[in-house]
C-alpha positions in Angstrom: -22.6 104.8 16.4 -21.2 102.3 19.0 -21.2 98.8 19.7 -23.5 98.0 22.4 -23.5 94.1 22.2 -20.9 92.4 24.3 -22.1 88.9 24.2 -25.2 87.1 23.0 -27.9 87.1 26.0 -29.7 84.3 27.5 -32.9 84.9 25.5 -30.8 85.0 22.1 -31.4 81.4 21.3 -35.2 81.8 20.6 -34.4 85.1 18.8 -31.9 83.5 16.8 -34.3 80.8 15.5 -36.7 83.4 14.6 -34.2 85.1 12.1 -34.8 84.6 8.3 -31.8 82.7 7.1 -30.6 81.3 10.7 -32.3 78.2 11.1 -31.2 74.7 12.4 -29.2 72.4 10.1 -31.1 69.3 9.6 -30.5 67.0 12.7 -27.4 68.8 13.9 -29.5 71.6 15.3 -26.4 73.8 15.0 -28.1 77.0 16.0 -29.2 75.5 19.2 -25.8 75.6 20.9 -27.0 74.9 24.4 -25.1 78.2 25.6 -26.9 80.3 28.5 -26.0 83.5 29.6 -23.1 85.9 28.8 -19.6 85.1 28.3 -17.4 87.2 30.7 -13.9 87.8 30.3 -12.5 86.7 33.5 -10.1 88.7 35.6 -7.0 90.7 34.6 -4.1 88.5 34.7 -1.0 90.7 33.9 2.2 89.4 32.4 1.6 85.8 33.6 -0.4 85.2 30.5 2.7 85.3 28.5 3.3 81.8 29.2 1.5 80.6 32.5 -2.0 80.3 31.5 -2.4 77.2 29.2 -5.2 76.7 26.4 -6.4 73.7 25.0 -4.0 70.6 24.2 -2.5 70.9 20.7 -3.5 67.1 20.6 -7.1 67.9 20.3 -6.8 69.7 17.1 -7.7 66.9 15.0 -11.1 66.2 16.8 -14.4 66.6 15.0 -14.8 70.1 16.3 -11.9 71.3 14.3 -12.5 74.3 12.1 -9.1 74.4 10.0 -5.8 72.7 10.4 -2.7 74.5 11.7 0.0 74.2 9.1 2.0 77.6 9.8 3.4 79.1 13.1 3.0 82.9 13.7 6.9 83.3 14.1 7.7 81.7 10.9 10.1 83.7 8.1 12.0 80.7 6.4 9.7 78.0 6.0 8.5 77.1 2.3 5.1 78.5 2.8 6.3 81.7 4.6 8.9 82.4 1.9 6.0 82.6 -0.9 4.8 85.7 -2.0 1.5 86.7 -0.7 -1.5 89.2 -0.3 0.5 92.2 0.4 4.0 91.0 0.5 6.5 89.7 -1.9 8.7 86.2 -2.2 11.2 85.9 0.3 9.8 88.7 2.4 11.6 87.9 5.6 8.3 89.0 7.3 6.6 86.7 9.9 2.8 86.0 9.6 2.1 88.7 12.2 3.7 91.3 10.2 2.3 90.0 7.1 -1.3 90.5 8.8 -0.6 94.0 9.4 0.8 94.5 5.8 -2.3 93.0 4.4 -4.7 95.1 6.4 -2.4 98.3 5.6 -2.8 97.0 1.8 -6.8 97.2 1.3 -7.9 100.3 -0.4 -10.2 102.8 0.4 -13.3 102.8 -1.7 -17.0 104.5 -1.4 -19.3 102.2 0.7 -22.4 100.7 -0.7 -25.5 102.6 -0.3 -23.5 104.8 2.5 -22.7 108.3 2.8 -19.0 107.2 3.7 -15.9 105.3 2.5 -15.1 102.0 3.4 -12.4 99.3 2.2 -12.0 96.4 -0.3 -11.4 93.2 1.2 -8.8 91.1 -0.7 -8.5 87.3 -0.6 -5.5 84.7 -1.3 -7.2 84.0 -4.7 -7.6 87.2 -6.3 -11.1 87.5 -5.2 -12.3 91.1 -3.8 -15.5 92.1 -2.2 -16.7 95.3 -0.6 -16.1 95.1 3.1 -18.8 93.5 4.8 -21.7 95.0 7.1 -20.4 94.1 10.8 -20.5 95.5 14.3 -17.5 97.0 15.6 -15.6 94.3 17.0 -17.0 91.9 14.7 -14.8 93.8 12.1 -11.6 93.1 13.9 -12.4 89.6 14.6 -13.3 88.9 11.1 -10.2 90.4 9.9 -8.0 88.4 12.1 -10.0 84.9 11.8 -10.1 85.2 8.2 -6.3 85.7 7.9 -5.5 82.9 10.2 -7.7 80.2 8.8 -6.6 81.2 5.0 -3.1 80.6 6.1 -3.5 77.9 8.6 -2.4 79.8 11.6 -3.4 78.8 15.4 -6.1 81.3 17.0 -8.5 81.4 19.7 -10.3 83.8 21.9 -11.2 82.7 25.5 -14.1 83.7 28.0 -15.7 82.4 30.7 -19.4 81.2 30.7 -22.2 81.7 33.4 -21.1 78.6 35.2 -17.6 79.6 35.6 -16.2 77.0 32.9 -13.2 78.4 30.9 -14.1 78.0 27.3 -11.7 78.6 23.9 -13.3 79.4 20.4 -10.8 78.9 17.9 -9.3 76.8 15.2 -10.0 73.8 17.0 -13.7 74.5 17.2 -15.4 75.6 20.4 -14.1 73.7 23.3 -13.1 73.4 27.1 -9.7 71.9 27.9 -11.2 68.6 28.1 -13.6 68.2 25.1 -16.3 69.8 22.8 -18.2 72.7 24.6 -22.1 72.2 24.9 -23.8 71.6 21.6 -21.7 73.5 19.6 -21.2 72.3 16.1 -18.9 69.3 14.9 -17.3 71.6 12.1 -14.9 68.8 10.8 -17.8 66.4 10.7 -20.9 68.6 9.4 -19.2 71.0 6.9 -16.8 70.8 3.9 -13.3 72.2 3.4 -12.7 72.6 -0.1 -9.2 73.9 -0.1 -7.6 70.7 -0.9 -9.7 69.9 -3.7 -8.8 73.0 -5.3 -4.9 72.9 -4.3 -2.8 73.5 -7.3 -5.6 75.4 -9.6 -4.9 78.9 -10.8 -6.6 81.7 -9.1 -9.0 82.3 -12.2 -9.9 78.5 -12.1 -10.8 78.6 -8.4 -12.9 81.9 -8.9 -14.6 80.4 -12.0 -15.4 77.4 -10.2 -15.9 78.7 -6.6 -17.9 76.2 -4.5 -20.8 77.2 -2.4 -22.5 76.0 0.8 -26.3 76.7 0.3 -26.9 76.1 4.0 -24.3 78.7 5.0 -25.6 81.1 2.4 -28.7 81.6 3.6 -27.8 82.6 7.2 -27.3 85.4 8.9 -25.9 86.8 12.1 -27.6 87.2 15.6 -29.4 90.5 15.7 -29.9 90.8 12.3 -29.0 94.1 10.4 -26.4 92.3 8.2 -28.4 92.9 5.1 -25.7 93.0 2.2 -28.1 93.6 -0.9 -25.1 94.3 -3.0 -23.8 90.9 -2.8 -23.4 88.9 -5.9 -25.3 85.9 -6.8 -28.3 84.0 -5.2 -28.5 83.7 -1.5 -29.7 85.6 1.7 -27.7 88.3 1.0 -26.6 88.5 4.6 -23.2 87.5 6.4 -23.5 83.7 5.7 -23.7 84.7 2.2 -20.7 86.9 2.5 -18.7 84.0 4.4 -19.7 81.8 1.5 -18.0 84.3 -1.0 -14.8 84.4 0.5 -14.1 81.0 2.3 -13.3 77.8 0.4 -13.2 76.2 3.8 -16.9 76.5 4.7 -16.5 75.5 8.3 -14.8 78.7 8.7 -18.1 80.5 7.5 -20.0 78.5 10.1 -17.5 79.3 13.1 -17.7 82.9 12.2 -21.3 82.8 12.6 -21.1 81.2 16.1 -18.0 83.2 17.5 -19.6 86.7 16.4 -22.5 86.0 18.2 -20.8 85.3 21.6 -17.7 87.5 21.7 -17.5 91.2 21.5 -15.8 94.5 22.6 -15.4 93.5 26.1 -13.4 90.2 25.0 -11.2 92.3 23.0 -10.3 94.3 25.6 -9.6 91.4 28.2 -5.9 91.0 28.6 -6.1 86.9 27.7 -7.1 88.1 24.1 -4.9 91.2 23.3 -2.5 93.0 25.1 -1.8 96.8 25.8 0.7 98.4 23.3 3.1 101.2 23.2 2.1 104.2 21.2 5.4 104.1 19.2 4.5 100.5 18.3 1.2 101.4 16.3 0.7 99.5 13.2 -2.2 98.3 10.7 -4.2 95.6 12.0 -3.9 96.7 15.8 -7.3 97.8 17.5 -8.2 100.7 19.6 -10.8 100.0 22.2 -13.0 102.5 24.0 -14.5 101.6 27.1 -16.2 104.1 29.2 -18.2 101.5 31.9 -17.0 98.0 33.3 -19.2 96.0 31.4 -21.6 96.1 28.2 -21.1 99.2 26.2 -17.8 99.6 24.0 -16.5 100.7 20.8 -13.7 98.8 18.7 -11.8 100.6 15.9 -9.3 98.8 13.4 -6.3 100.5 12.9 -6.5 100.4 9.2 -3.5 102.7 7.9 -0.2 104.2 9.4 1.6 106.3 7.7 5.2 107.6 8.7 5.5 111.6 8.5 8.5 114.1 9.0 9.6 114.5 12.4 9.2 111.0 13.7 5.2 111.4 13.5 2.9 109.4 12.3 -0.8 109.6 10.6 -3.2 106.9 11.4 -6.6 106.0 9.8 -9.4 104.0 11.8 -12.0 101.9 10.2 -15.1 100.6 12.3 -18.5 99.0 12.3 -21.4 99.8 14.3 -24.5 98.7 15.7 -26.9 98.5 13.8 -24.4 96.8 11.4 -22.8 98.7 9.1 -19.6 98.5 6.4 -16.7 99.8 8.4 -16.1 103.5 8.1 -12.9 104.8 7.2 -11.7 107.6 9.2 -9.7 110.6 8.1 -6.4 111.4 9.9 -8.0 114.2 12.0 -10.9 112.0 13.3 -8.5 109.4 14.1 -6.2 111.2 16.1 -9.2 112.6 18.2 -10.4 109.1 18.8 -6.7 108.0 19.8 -6.6 110.8 22.6 -10.0 110.7 24.2 -10.1 109.5 27.7 -12.2 106.4 26.8 -9.0 104.8 25.2 -8.0 104.1 28.6 -6.9 107.8 29.3 -6.9 110.0 32.6 -9.9 110.5 34.6 -12.8 108.7 35.7 -16.5 108.0 34.4 -19.7 108.9 36.2 -19.4 105.9 38.4 -16.0 107.0 39.7 -14.0 104.2 37.9 -10.5 105.1 36.4 -10.9 104.9 32.5 -7.2 103.4 32.6 -8.7 100.2 34.6 -11.5 99.9 32.1 -9.6 97.8 29.4 -9.5 100.9 26.8 -6.7 101.8 24.4 -4.3 100.6 21.9 -4.3 96.8 21.8 -2.4 94.1 19.8 -3.7 90.3 19.2 -2.3 87.9 21.0 -0.8 85.0 19.0 -1.3 81.3 20.1 1.9 79.4 20.5 2.3 75.7 21.4 3.6 75.6 25.2 4.3 72.3 26.6 1.6 70.8 24.3 -1.0 73.4 25.4 -2.1 76.3 23.0 -1.2 79.4 24.9 -2.1 82.9 23.8 1.1 85.4 24.0 3.0 87.7 21.9 5.4 87.6 19.0 9.1 87.6 20.4 9.8 91.2 18.7 7.0 92.9 20.6 8.3 92.0 24.2 9.5 95.4 24.3 6.2 97.0 22.8 4.0 95.3 25.7 2.5 97.3 28.5 1.3 95.3 31.7 -2.5 95.4 31.9 -2.0 96.7 35.8 0.4 99.4 34.8 -2.4 101.8 34.9 0.1 104.9 34.8 1.5 103.9 31.7 -1.9 103.0 30.3 -3.3 106.4 31.2 -0.3 108.2 29.6 -1.0 107.0 26.3 -3.8 109.4 24.9 -1.5 112.5 25.6 1.6 110.5 23.9 -0.7 110.1 20.9 -1.4 113.8 21.1 2.1 114.2 20.2 2.9 111.3 18.1 0.1 111.5 15.6 1.4 114.9 14.2 0.0 118.4 13.6 -3.7 118.9 12.6 -4.7 122.7 11.8 -7.7 124.2 13.5 -9.6 124.2 10.3 -8.9 120.5 9.8 -10.1 120.1 13.1 -13.3 121.9 12.5 -14.1 119.9 9.3 -13.4 116.8 11.3 -15.6 117.6 14.1 -18.5 118.9 11.7 -18.0 115.5 9.9 -18.3 113.4 13.1 -21.7 115.6 13.7 -23.1 114.9 10.3 -22.1 111.2 10.6 -24.5 111.1 13.8 -27.0 113.0 12.3 -27.3 110.5 9.3 -27.4 107.7 11.6 -30.4 108.9 13.6 -32.1 109.6 10.3 -32.1 105.8 10.1 -32.3 104.9 13.5 -34.0 107.7 15.5 -33.8 105.8 18.9 -30.3 105.9 19.0 -28.7 107.1 22.1 -25.0 106.6 21.2 -25.5 108.8 17.9 -27.1 111.5 20.0 -24.0 111.4 22.6 -21.6 111.2 19.7 -23.2 114.4 18.1 -23.0 116.3 21.4 -19.2 115.3 22.1 -18.4 116.5 18.6 -20.2 119.7 19.5 -18.6 120.1 22.6 -15.0 119.8 21.0 -16.3 122.2 18.2 -17.3 124.7 21.1 -13.9 124.4 22.6 -11.9 124.7 19.4 -14.2 127.5 18.3 -13.4 129.6 21.6 -9.8 128.7 21.8 -8.6 129.1 17.9 -11.6 130.6 15.8 -12.8 133.5 17.9 -16.3 132.1 18.2 -18.7 131.9 21.0 -20.7 128.8 21.9 -24.0 131.0 21.0 -22.3 131.8 17.6 -21.3 128.2 17.1 -25.0 127.0 17.7 -26.4 129.6 15.3 -24.0 128.6 12.5 -24.1 124.8 13.1 -27.0 123.6 15.0 -30.4 122.5 13.4 -33.7 121.8 14.2 -33.1 117.8 14.4 -30.4 118.3 17.0 -33.1 119.4 19.7 -35.7 117.1 18.7 -33.2 114.0 19.2 -31.7 115.6 22.4 -28.9 113.6 24.2 -30.4 111.1 27.1 -29.0 109.5 30.0 -28.5 106.1 29.1 -28.9 104.1 32.2 -32.1 106.1 33.0 -33.9 106.1 29.4 -35.5 103.0 27.9 -35.3 104.4 24.3 -31.5 103.7 24.4 -32.2 99.9 24.5 -34.5 100.4 21.2 -32.5 99.4 18.0 -35.3 99.0 15.7 -36.6 102.4 15.1 -36.5 103.4 11.4 -36.3 106.3 8.8 -40.2 106.4 8.5 -40.3 107.1 12.2 -38.0 110.0 12.0 -39.9 111.5 9.2 -43.0 111.3 11.8 -41.4 112.6 14.6 -40.0 115.6 12.5 -43.1 116.4 10.8 -44.8 116.7 14.2 -42.3 118.9 15.6 -42.4 120.9 12.3 -46.1 121.6 12.4 -45.8 122.8 16.1 -43.5 125.9 14.8 -46.5 127.6 13.4 -47.4 130.5 14.1 -44.3 131.0 16.3 -41.3 129.1 17.5 -41.8 126.5 20.3 -39.1 124.5 21.8 -39.2 120.9 20.3 -40.8 117.9 21.8 -37.8 115.6 22.5 -38.2 112.0 21.1 -38.2 110.0 24.1 -40.4 107.9 26.2 -42.8 110.0 28.2 -45.8 108.6 30.4 -44.4 105.3 29.9 -44.4 105.0 26.3 -44.4 107.0 22.9 -48.1 107.8 22.7 -47.9 111.2 21.5 -45.9 110.3 18.4 -47.8 107.1 17.8 -51.1 109.0 17.7 -49.6 111.8 15.2 -48.5 108.9 12.8 -52.2 107.3 13.1 -53.5 110.8 12.5 -51.2 111.1 9.3 -52.0 107.8 8.0 -48.9 106.5 9.0 -49.7 104.4 12.2 -48.7 101.0 10.1 -45.2 102.6 9.8 -44.6 103.2 13.6 -42.9 100.4 15.1 -43.4 99.6 18.9 -40.9 99.8 21.6 -38.9 96.6 21.8 -36.0 95.6 24.1 -33.3 94.9 21.5 -30.5 94.7 24.0 -30.1 94.1 27.7 -32.2 96.7 29.5 -32.2 97.2 33.1 -34.2 100.6 32.8 -36.8 99.0 30.7 -39.6 100.1 33.3 -38.6 103.5 33.5 -41.9 106.0 32.8 -39.9 109.3 31.7 -36.7 109.0 30.1 -34.1 111.5 31.4 -32.5 114.2 29.1 -28.5 114.7 29.4 -27.6 118.0 30.4 -27.5 120.5 27.4 -24.9 123.0 26.9 -26.7 124.4 23.9 -28.3 127.7 23.3 -32.4 126.9 23.0 -33.8 126.6 19.9 -35.9 129.6 19.9 -33.2 131.7 21.4 -31.4 131.3 18.1 -33.8 133.5 16.4 -33.7 130.4 13.5 -36.3 129.5 11.3 -37.8 125.8 11.2 -35.7 124.5 8.4 -37.8 123.1 5.8 -36.3 120.2 3.2 -34.4 121.5 0.2 -36.7 119.2 -1.7 -38.6 121.9 -4.0 -40.0 119.5 -6.5 -43.6 120.2 -7.9 -45.4 117.6 -5.4 -43.9 119.2 -2.3 -45.0 118.9 0.5 -46.0 115.2 0.0 -44.3 113.6 3.0 -46.8 111.7 4.5 -49.9 109.5 3.2 -52.3 112.3 4.2 -50.3 114.6 2.1 -49.7 112.3 -0.6 -49.6 113.8 -4.2 -52.9 112.6 -6.4 -51.5 111.6 -9.7 -52.6 109.7 -12.8 -51.0 107.6 -15.8 -48.2 109.7 -17.2 -44.3 110.6 -16.3 -43.3 113.1 -13.7 -39.7 114.6 -14.0 -37.2 116.4 -11.6 -38.4 114.7 -8.4 -36.4 114.4 -5.3 -35.8 112.6 -2.1 -33.8 114.5 0.4 -32.3 113.5 4.0 -35.1 113.0 6.4 -37.8 113.3 3.4 -39.9 110.8 1.7 -42.5 111.3 -1.2 -46.0 109.9 -1.5 -48.3 109.7 -4.0 -51.9 108.5 -4.3 -53.1 106.5 -7.1 -56.8 105.8 -7.7 -57.2 103.0 -10.4 -60.0 101.6 -12.2 -57.9 98.2 -13.0 -54.1 97.1 -12.6 -51.2 99.7 -13.1 -47.5 99.7 -12.5 -45.5 102.7 -10.9 -41.7 103.0 -11.6 -38.9 105.3 -10.4 -35.7 105.9 -12.3 -32.5 107.3 -11.0 -28.8 106.9 -10.7 -28.2 104.6 -8.2 -24.5 105.7 -7.7 -25.9 109.3 -6.5 -28.2 107.7 -3.8 -30.3 104.3 -3.4 -34.2 104.9 -3.6 -36.6 102.3 -2.7 -40.5 101.9 -3.3 -43.6 100.4 -1.3 -47.2 100.1 -2.5 -49.8 100.2 0.2 -53.4 99.5 0.1 -54.8 101.5 3.1 -52.3 100.2 5.8 -51.3 97.2 4.1 -48.2 96.9 2.4 -48.8 94.8 -0.6 -45.7 95.4 -2.9 -42.0 96.7 -2.3 -39.1 97.1 -4.7 -35.9 97.3 -2.9 -32.8 96.7 -5.6 -29.5 97.9 -6.1 -30.1 98.9 -9.5 -31.1 102.3 -11.5 -35.1 102.1 -11.2 -37.3 100.4 -9.0 -41.0 99.2 -9.9 -44.2 98.2 -8.1 -47.4 96.8 -9.6 -51.1 96.8 -8.6 -53.2 94.0 -10.0 -56.7 95.2 -9.4 -58.7 98.3 -9.1 -58.7 100.7 -5.9 -56.9 103.4 -4.3 -53.3 102.9 -3.3 -50.1 104.7 -1.8 -46.8 104.8 -3.3 -44.0 105.5 -1.0 -40.6 106.6 -2.3 -37.7 106.9 0.1 -33.8 106.9 0.5 -32.2 103.4 1.6 -30.0 104.3 4.7 -31.1 107.8 4.6 -29.9 108.4 0.8 -31.0 111.0 -1.1 -31.5 111.7 -5.1 -33.4 113.0 -7.6 -35.5 110.7 -9.7 -38.7 110.2 -12.3 -41.8 108.5 -11.7 -43.8 106.8 -14.4 -47.3 105.7 -13.8 -48.6 103.1 -16.6 -52.4 101.7 -16.4 -53.1 98.4 -17.9 -50.9 95.0 -17.5 -51.9 91.9 -16.4 -55.8 91.3 -16.0 -57.6 90.5 -19.3 -54.4 91.2 -21.3 -52.5 88.2 -19.8 -54.7 84.9 -20.3 -52.6 82.1 -18.1 -55.6 81.5 -15.8 -54.0 83.0 -12.7 -54.8 86.7 -13.2 -55.3 89.2 -11.8 -52.6 88.5 -9.4 -50.6 91.8 -10.0 -49.8 92.5 -6.2 -49.6 90.6 -3.1 -53.1 91.3 -1.9 -54.2 89.3 -4.8 -51.4 86.7 -4.8 -52.2 83.1 -6.4 -51.9 80.5 -3.6 -49.4 77.8 -4.7 -48.3 74.4 -3.3 -45.4 72.2 -4.4 -45.7 71.4 -8.1 -45.0 72.7 -11.5 -47.1 75.3 -12.9 -47.1 75.7 -17.0 -48.4 78.3 -19.4 -47.9 81.5 -17.4 -47.2 84.5 -18.8 -45.6 88.2 -18.2 -47.2 91.1 -20.1 -46.1 94.6 -20.6 -46.4 96.5 -17.1 -47.2 93.1 -15.3 -45.9 91.2 -12.6 -47.3 88.0 -11.1 -47.5 87.4 -7.4 -47.7 83.8 -5.7 -48.4 83.1 -2.1 -46.9 79.9 -0.7 -47.4 78.8 2.7 -44.4 77.5 4.8 -43.1 76.7 8.2 -40.0 77.7 9.7 -36.9 75.9 8.8 -38.5 74.6 5.5 -36.2 75.0 2.5 -38.1 76.9 -0.4 -36.8 76.1 -3.9 -38.3 77.9 -6.8 -37.4 78.2 -10.3 -38.8 80.1 -13.1 -38.3 78.4 -16.5 -38.1 80.6 -19.6 -36.1 81.6 -22.6 -34.1 84.6 -22.1 -34.3 85.2 -26.1 -38.2 85.8 -25.5 -37.6 88.1 -22.4 -35.8 88.7 -19.5 -37.7 87.6 -16.2 -36.5 88.0 -12.9 -37.7 86.7 -9.3 -37.9 88.2 -5.9 -39.1 86.2 -2.6 -40.9 88.2 0.1 -41.7 87.1 3.8 -45.0 87.6 5.4 -44.3 91.3 6.0 -43.7 91.8 2.3 -40.1 92.5 3.1 -37.4 91.1 0.5 -35.8 87.9 1.6 -33.9 87.0 -1.8 -34.1 87.8 -5.6 -32.7 86.0 -8.8 -31.7 88.5 -11.6 -29.5 87.2 -14.3 -29.2 87.5 -17.7 -29.6 84.0 -19.1 -32.3 81.2 -19.3 -34.4 80.5 -16.0 -34.0 82.1 -12.6 -34.0 80.3 -9.3 -34.0 81.0 -5.6 -33.3 78.6 -2.5 -33.9 79.8 0.9 -34.8 78.4 4.5 -37.9 79.8 5.8 -37.0 82.0 8.8 -40.6 81.9 10.2 -43.9 80.0 9.5 -46.6 81.9 7.3 -47.0 83.1 3.9 -44.0 83.9 1.6 -44.6 85.8 -1.7 -43.2 85.4 -5.0 -43.0 88.1 -7.4 -42.3 87.2 -11.2 -41.5 90.1 -13.4 -39.9 91.5 -16.5 -36.8 93.3 -16.5 -37.4 96.6 -17.7 -40.8 96.0 -19.1 -39.7 92.6 -20.8 -42.5 90.1 -21.4 -42.3 86.2 -21.8 -43.9 82.9 -21.1 -42.7 80.9 -18.4 -43.4 77.9 -16.2 -42.8 77.9 -12.5 -41.4 75.1 -10.3 -42.4 74.9 -6.4 -40.4 72.6 -4.1 -40.7 72.6 -0.5 -38.6 70.5 1.8 
């Protein structure tokens, strides 16, 4: 639930080049930036940073590294552009641009997240275009909002850090530079990418939206570390961060710059006093950031102050929003949960961490963005004139440490019942995260912190003992995913565990509870690894779903043989006298939570099936020919997905954002269908298994090619007289090399039938899709790695049609 990454590590360039949609752009090589090591924040500087520490020369703004042109200054209130109405302010508002930034953040409305269990907000743009908030890490959300606003309105902006050689560097509107010139091999944004703003100047917002320009290179790229998938994005593309940026920036240079700065700057840089400054609690407003820091380097968390509401008695209510790692849409926190975060020690409060460091000296607490001003010909990060009285020196540790206590009084009264619900929601959030990422140590820690608060509240206000709280609110999985000591546990570095692994771990522990209660086996490294759980996965036919441990972040504890559990304050599981909870899913095929327990089905329809949190459904199909399996559900109630296996080989998957999913097999054999919730979603569904389709019924000469295992190999060229038949899909295999541009077009008449396309990588994981309601479908992407890519052509909702296919590789 925290943001771990503080900067891109030295190995990141190699990893980055292996990511789908993150390849070099022609000869520019703009992902191979030549940056080695992490970017440090430098020393705390106190008030001297106000005017005494200059950045880059203003005269360098027109260099080829420039990202956007400065045309406004943050203090402006009476210039022609400052007097215009905007995103969240009227004409002649009298607001400066920093106040307008706050008004914009405050104005963006709360909305349900996409395929999440929580609410997020809707991003608004100067052209009236709106999108759900993007999936980002915590510090990335804060930087994305500030940089977007500054670039849209031509305001000066930069962040600064020190590289591994000790060189002071600046990433901002002028690009990535040192005081003397371009930094390393970072992009020449002004030369390489296009700003369409001037071309569309004077056009109406509706005209701009209808004629929105696109940068195909940006659209196919993601962020370092992956996890920025946004399948709900409209249009063709990789449905990652670059695709999102292409949707919100007319100036495409900003989107490419965003990929660079979000790769190297993180929570510790926003805690640094050269980029933000400490703020008095009474000055709190939307757009400020709240930083949690509990150690000198590395782990931290950044939350954006999303809304501030004045209340009677000079009180306030504040709502925070934050991303996380793995990336997610910003989670909107209620007032009680937000108040709790403002008042904990991690936000620069009193006390020390386990290393003896004072929290007030670690950089946590309420911050406001510094603004870049021209000081004697140099851009200098300082503050707005009106904020001088709200500033706290970064070495005034007494005043910094006092702020959480001041927020306790300032942020209004919260009833014990409200607090209880807030703490229970925090516990639920942590559990949901663990169901998707069972190795997450931060989610385990967050859950136990919330239980600690619940224990204290219940004893003090609600008359409940610790044991009574455990009996009422603890569940079995809390004990299976017990909190670990981060610095002594290699599991904590593993960010790529998944929902299928959660199911395996829980199934193993549930089986151990018969015939009598046994204390759970905690999911952690034992004897140097995770063999116990891997062997169980193999024994239940799920070995192919188990992922090996990987060092997904800097991990000094990588060589420990046995992880260390944190001290537990709970009542032991078996002392609770509780029964092992079983899933609430009680459909007619349960238990069918593993391939070994797969329910055998034949052709027909099956109603009232259900996937619950931490639960998956498996079905076995023995077919004498081709077949299709289709699930139908209400997507708004929970996003379900499907995969099809032959043995341990995944041969098809369906992971759309519609109200159905469908997989097909092209030949006889025994198959396993897996139905599961995306991101821990739950829902009811129906399943239909249909024999036939493809094979002899389709005579286009390429059958049978109904799944990836029998995909027809294709090279560049045009293929005529192809056919989609009822319950049929055509699969094609295309050999590519990393960095190649893959252009595919299926040509057909929509009046004959609505055909769609999906492109998969070598692991049969979705890369891109094309699902319009007009003639023809096209996909263009850059290959993230060398190997076999798979193209699936299929009819929407059973549609049939003849088509031709064009394959172009550049």
